[in-house]
Coordinates of C-alpha atoms in Angstrom, one line a residue:
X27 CA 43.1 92.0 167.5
X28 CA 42.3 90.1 164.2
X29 CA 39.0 91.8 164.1
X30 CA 40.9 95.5 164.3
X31 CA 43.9 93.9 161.9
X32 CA 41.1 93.2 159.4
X33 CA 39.1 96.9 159.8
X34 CA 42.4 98.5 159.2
X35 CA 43.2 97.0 156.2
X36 CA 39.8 97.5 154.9
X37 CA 40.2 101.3 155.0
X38 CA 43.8 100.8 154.0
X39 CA 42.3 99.5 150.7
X40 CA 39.2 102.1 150.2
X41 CA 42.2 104.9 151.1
X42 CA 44.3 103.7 148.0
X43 CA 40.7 103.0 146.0
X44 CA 39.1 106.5 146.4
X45 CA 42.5 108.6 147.1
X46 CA 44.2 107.6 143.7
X47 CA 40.8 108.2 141.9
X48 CA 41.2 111.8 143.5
X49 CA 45.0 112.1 143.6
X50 CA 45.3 110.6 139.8
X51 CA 42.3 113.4 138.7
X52 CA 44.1 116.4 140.2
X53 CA 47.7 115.1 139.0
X54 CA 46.8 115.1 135.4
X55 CA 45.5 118.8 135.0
X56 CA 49.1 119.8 135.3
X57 CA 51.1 116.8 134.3
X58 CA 51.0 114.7 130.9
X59 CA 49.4 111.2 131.6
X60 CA 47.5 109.0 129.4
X61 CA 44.1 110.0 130.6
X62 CA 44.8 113.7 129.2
X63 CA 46.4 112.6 126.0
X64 CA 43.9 110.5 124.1
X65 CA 41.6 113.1 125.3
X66 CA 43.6 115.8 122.9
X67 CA 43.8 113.1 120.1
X68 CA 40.2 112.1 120.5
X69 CA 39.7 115.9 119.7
X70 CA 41.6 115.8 116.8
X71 CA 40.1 112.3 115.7
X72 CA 36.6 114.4 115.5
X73 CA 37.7 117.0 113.6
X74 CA 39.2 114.9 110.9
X75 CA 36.4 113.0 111.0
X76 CA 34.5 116.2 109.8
X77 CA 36.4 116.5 106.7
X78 CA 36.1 112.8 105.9
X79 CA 33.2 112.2 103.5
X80 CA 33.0 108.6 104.1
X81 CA 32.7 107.7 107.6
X82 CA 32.9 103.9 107.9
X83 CA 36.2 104.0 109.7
X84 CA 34.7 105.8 112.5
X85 CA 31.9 104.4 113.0
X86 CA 33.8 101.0 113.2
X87 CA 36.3 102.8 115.5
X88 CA 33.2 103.7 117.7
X89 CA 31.5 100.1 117.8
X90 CA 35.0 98.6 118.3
X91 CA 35.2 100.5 121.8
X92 CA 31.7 100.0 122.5
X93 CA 32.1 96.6 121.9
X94 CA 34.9 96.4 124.6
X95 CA 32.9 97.5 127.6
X96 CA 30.4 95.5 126.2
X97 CA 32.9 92.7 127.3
X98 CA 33.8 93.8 130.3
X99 CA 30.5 94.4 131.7
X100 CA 29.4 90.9 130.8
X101 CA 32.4 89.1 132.1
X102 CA 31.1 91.5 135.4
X103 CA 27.8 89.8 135.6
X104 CA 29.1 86.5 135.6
X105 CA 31.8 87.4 138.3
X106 CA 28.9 88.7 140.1
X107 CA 26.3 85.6 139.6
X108 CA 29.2 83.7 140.7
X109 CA 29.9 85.6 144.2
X110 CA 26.6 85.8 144.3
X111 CA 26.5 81.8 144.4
X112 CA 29.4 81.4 146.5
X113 CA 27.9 83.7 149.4
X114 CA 24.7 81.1 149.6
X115 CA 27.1 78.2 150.3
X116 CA 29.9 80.6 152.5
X117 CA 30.1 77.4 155.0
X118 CA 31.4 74.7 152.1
X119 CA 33.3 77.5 150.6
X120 CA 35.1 78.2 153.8
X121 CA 35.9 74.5 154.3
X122 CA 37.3 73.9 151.0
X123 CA 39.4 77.3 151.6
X124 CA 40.5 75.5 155.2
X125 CA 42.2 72.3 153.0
X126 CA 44.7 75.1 151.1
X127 CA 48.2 75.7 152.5
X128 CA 48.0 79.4 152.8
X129 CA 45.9 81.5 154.4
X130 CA 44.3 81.5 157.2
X131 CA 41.1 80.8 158.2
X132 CA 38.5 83.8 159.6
X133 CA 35.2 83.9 161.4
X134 CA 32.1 83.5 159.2
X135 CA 31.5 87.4 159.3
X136 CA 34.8 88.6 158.7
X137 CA 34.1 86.0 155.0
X138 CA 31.2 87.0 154.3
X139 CA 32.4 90.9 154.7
X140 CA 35.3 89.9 152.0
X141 CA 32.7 88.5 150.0
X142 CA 30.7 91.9 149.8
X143 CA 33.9 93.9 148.9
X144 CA 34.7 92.1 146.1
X145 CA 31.1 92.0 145.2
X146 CA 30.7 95.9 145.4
X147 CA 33.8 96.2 143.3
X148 CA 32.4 94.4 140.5
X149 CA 28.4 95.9 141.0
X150 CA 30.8 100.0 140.6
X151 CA 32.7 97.9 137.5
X152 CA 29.7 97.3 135.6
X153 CA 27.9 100.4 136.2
X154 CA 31.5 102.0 134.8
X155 CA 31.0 100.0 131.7
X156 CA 27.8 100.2 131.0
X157 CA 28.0 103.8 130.7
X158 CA 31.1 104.1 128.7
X159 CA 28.8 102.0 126.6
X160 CA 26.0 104.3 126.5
X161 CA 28.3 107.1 125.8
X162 CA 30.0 105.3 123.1
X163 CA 26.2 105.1 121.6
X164 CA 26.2 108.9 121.8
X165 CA 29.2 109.2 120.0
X166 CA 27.8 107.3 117.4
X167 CA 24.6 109.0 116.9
X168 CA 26.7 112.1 116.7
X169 CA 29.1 110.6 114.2
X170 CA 25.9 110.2 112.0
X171 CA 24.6 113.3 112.6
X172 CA 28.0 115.3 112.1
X173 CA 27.9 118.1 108.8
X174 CA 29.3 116.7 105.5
X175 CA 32.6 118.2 104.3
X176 CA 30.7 119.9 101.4
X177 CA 28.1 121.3 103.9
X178 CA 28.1 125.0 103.5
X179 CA 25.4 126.0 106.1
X180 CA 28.0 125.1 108.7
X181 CA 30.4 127.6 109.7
X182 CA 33.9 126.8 110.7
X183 CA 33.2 128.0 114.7
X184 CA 30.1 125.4 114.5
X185 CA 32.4 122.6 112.9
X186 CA 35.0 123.3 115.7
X187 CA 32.2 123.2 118.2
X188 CA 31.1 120.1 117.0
X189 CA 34.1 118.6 117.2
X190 CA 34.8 119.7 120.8
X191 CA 31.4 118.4 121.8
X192 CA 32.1 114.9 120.3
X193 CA 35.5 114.5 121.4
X194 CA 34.1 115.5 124.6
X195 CA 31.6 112.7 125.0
X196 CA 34.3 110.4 123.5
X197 CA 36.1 111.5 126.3
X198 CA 34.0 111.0 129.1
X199 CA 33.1 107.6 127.2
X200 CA 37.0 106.9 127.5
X201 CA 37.5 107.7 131.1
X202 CA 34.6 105.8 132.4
X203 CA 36.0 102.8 130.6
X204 CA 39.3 103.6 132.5
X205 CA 37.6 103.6 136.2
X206 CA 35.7 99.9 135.1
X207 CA 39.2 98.6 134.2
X208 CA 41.0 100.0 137.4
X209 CA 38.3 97.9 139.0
X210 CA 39.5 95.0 138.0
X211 CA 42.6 95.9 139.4
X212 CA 41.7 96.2 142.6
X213 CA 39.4 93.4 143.2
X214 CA 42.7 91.6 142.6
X215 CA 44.1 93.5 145.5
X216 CA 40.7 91.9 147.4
X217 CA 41.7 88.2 146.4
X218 CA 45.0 89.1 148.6
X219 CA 42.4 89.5 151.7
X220 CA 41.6 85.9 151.6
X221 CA 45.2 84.7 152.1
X222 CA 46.3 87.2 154.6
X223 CA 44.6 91.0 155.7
X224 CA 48.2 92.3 155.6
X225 CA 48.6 90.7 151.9
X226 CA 45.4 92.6 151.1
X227 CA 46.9 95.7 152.1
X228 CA 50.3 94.9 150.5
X229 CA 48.4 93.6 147.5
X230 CA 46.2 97.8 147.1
X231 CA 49.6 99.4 147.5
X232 CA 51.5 97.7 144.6
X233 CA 48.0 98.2 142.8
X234 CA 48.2 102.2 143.2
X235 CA 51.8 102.0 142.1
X236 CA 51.2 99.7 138.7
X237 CA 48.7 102.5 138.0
X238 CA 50.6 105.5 138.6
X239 CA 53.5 104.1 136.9
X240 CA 51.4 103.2 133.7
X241 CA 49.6 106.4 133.9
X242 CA 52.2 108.7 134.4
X243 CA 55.6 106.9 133.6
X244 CA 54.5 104.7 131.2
X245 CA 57.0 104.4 127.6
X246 CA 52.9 103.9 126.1
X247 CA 52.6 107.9 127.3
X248 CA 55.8 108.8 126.0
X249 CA 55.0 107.6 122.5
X250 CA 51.4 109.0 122.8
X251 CA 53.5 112.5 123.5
X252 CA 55.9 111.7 120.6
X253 CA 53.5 111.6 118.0
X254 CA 52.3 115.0 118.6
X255 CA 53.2 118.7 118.4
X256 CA 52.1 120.6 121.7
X257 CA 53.7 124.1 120.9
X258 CA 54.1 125.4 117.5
X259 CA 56.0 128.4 116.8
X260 CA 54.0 131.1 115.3
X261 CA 54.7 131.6 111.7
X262 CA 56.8 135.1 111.0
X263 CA 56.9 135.8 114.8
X264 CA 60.8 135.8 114.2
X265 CA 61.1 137.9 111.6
X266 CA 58.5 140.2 112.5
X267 CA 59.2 141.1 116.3
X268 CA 60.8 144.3 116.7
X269 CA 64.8 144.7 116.7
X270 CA 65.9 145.6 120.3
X271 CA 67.8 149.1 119.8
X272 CA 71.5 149.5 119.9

């Protein structure tokens, strides 16, 4: 029974891991979240960019967020080395986990199996960061190699497309960030697995709702919303349309 209690919350947890991924990715192409709204001002951050002559902001901006999964995906390798460790002594780590007043105390297996979890959590973590990182590098090079303001040889349809393309990669840069840092969230949910298989499951469920409630309900989206203008009547198209006949 404590071996099927355990299995069950284990695909409890990969259910509210990989569904919300899916669930969150559908949900925002037809509803406002956070994800979908710095991707429209990342836009517009490139195309101002394009009529900036000096570019020092942004390319501060740019090694400011690189510098952040930079962060992240070191404090990931030390999380790691540290599991790592801490699966080569599993027997003293389980008896100094016996002397705490919660918790109870499982098979060597069942452990060494919580042990992986978390590990694979933080291995998916890091990869996330590190490629937000490399992205951010793109974004860099791109920043450097965007037309001048005074360029002439550029049309506006290739500035737009520019700017699309950049934003773009800023984009992707942004979201991959986004999956590294819902990582940690959920290797917090795994920490719950060691007091109790039913707080593990308890612990994913409140993780999924912090998430969608800062994703989608968040007063941070409704500000992000605030500050800009998502329809725009068209100029004249009042005064122009045709009077409806008596």
């Amino acid at each position: 029974m404590g071996n099927l209690l355990e299995l069950i919350a284990l695909l409890w947890f990969l259910v509210c891991w990989l569904g919300y991924t899916e669930y969150s990715k559908r949900r925002a192409a037809d509803r406002p979240c956070l994800s979908n709204t710095l991707d429209l001002y990342r836009e517009d951050w490139m195309r101002v960019m394009l009529r900036r002559e000096n570019r020092i902001a942004d390319a501060s901006v740019v090694g400011n967020l690189e510098r952040n999964g930079a962060f992240f995906a070191s404090s990931c390798l030390l999380i790691l080395a540290g599991i790592i460790t801490a699966l080569g002594y599993t027997q003293e780590v389980m008896e100094v986990f016996s002397t705490m007043p919660f918790g109870t105390l499982p098979t060597r297996e069942v452990w060494e199996l919580r042990m992986v979890v978390l590990l694979v959590v933080f291995i998916y973590a890091f990869f996330k960061f590190t490629w937000s990182m490399r992205m951010y590098n793109f974004v860099s090079v791109m920043v450097g190699s965007a037309p001048p303001p005074d360029d002439t040889k550029t049309s506006p349809a290739g500035r737009e497309a520019f700017a699309r393309s950049a934003g773009n990669i800023c984009n992707l840069a942004g979201d991959a960030f986004n999956l590294g840092l819902r990582s940690y969230y959920y290797a917090l949910a795994v920490v719950g697995w060691f007091i109790h298989p039913i707080v593990f499951m308890a612990a994913s469920t409140l993780v999924v709702i912090v998430l969608y409630r800062r994703e989608f309900c968040s007063t941070a989206l409704e500000a992000l919303r605030a500050g800009k203008v998502f329809e725009e009547p068209v100029p004249g198209k009042a005064e122009n349309s045709p009077k409806p006949k008596s």
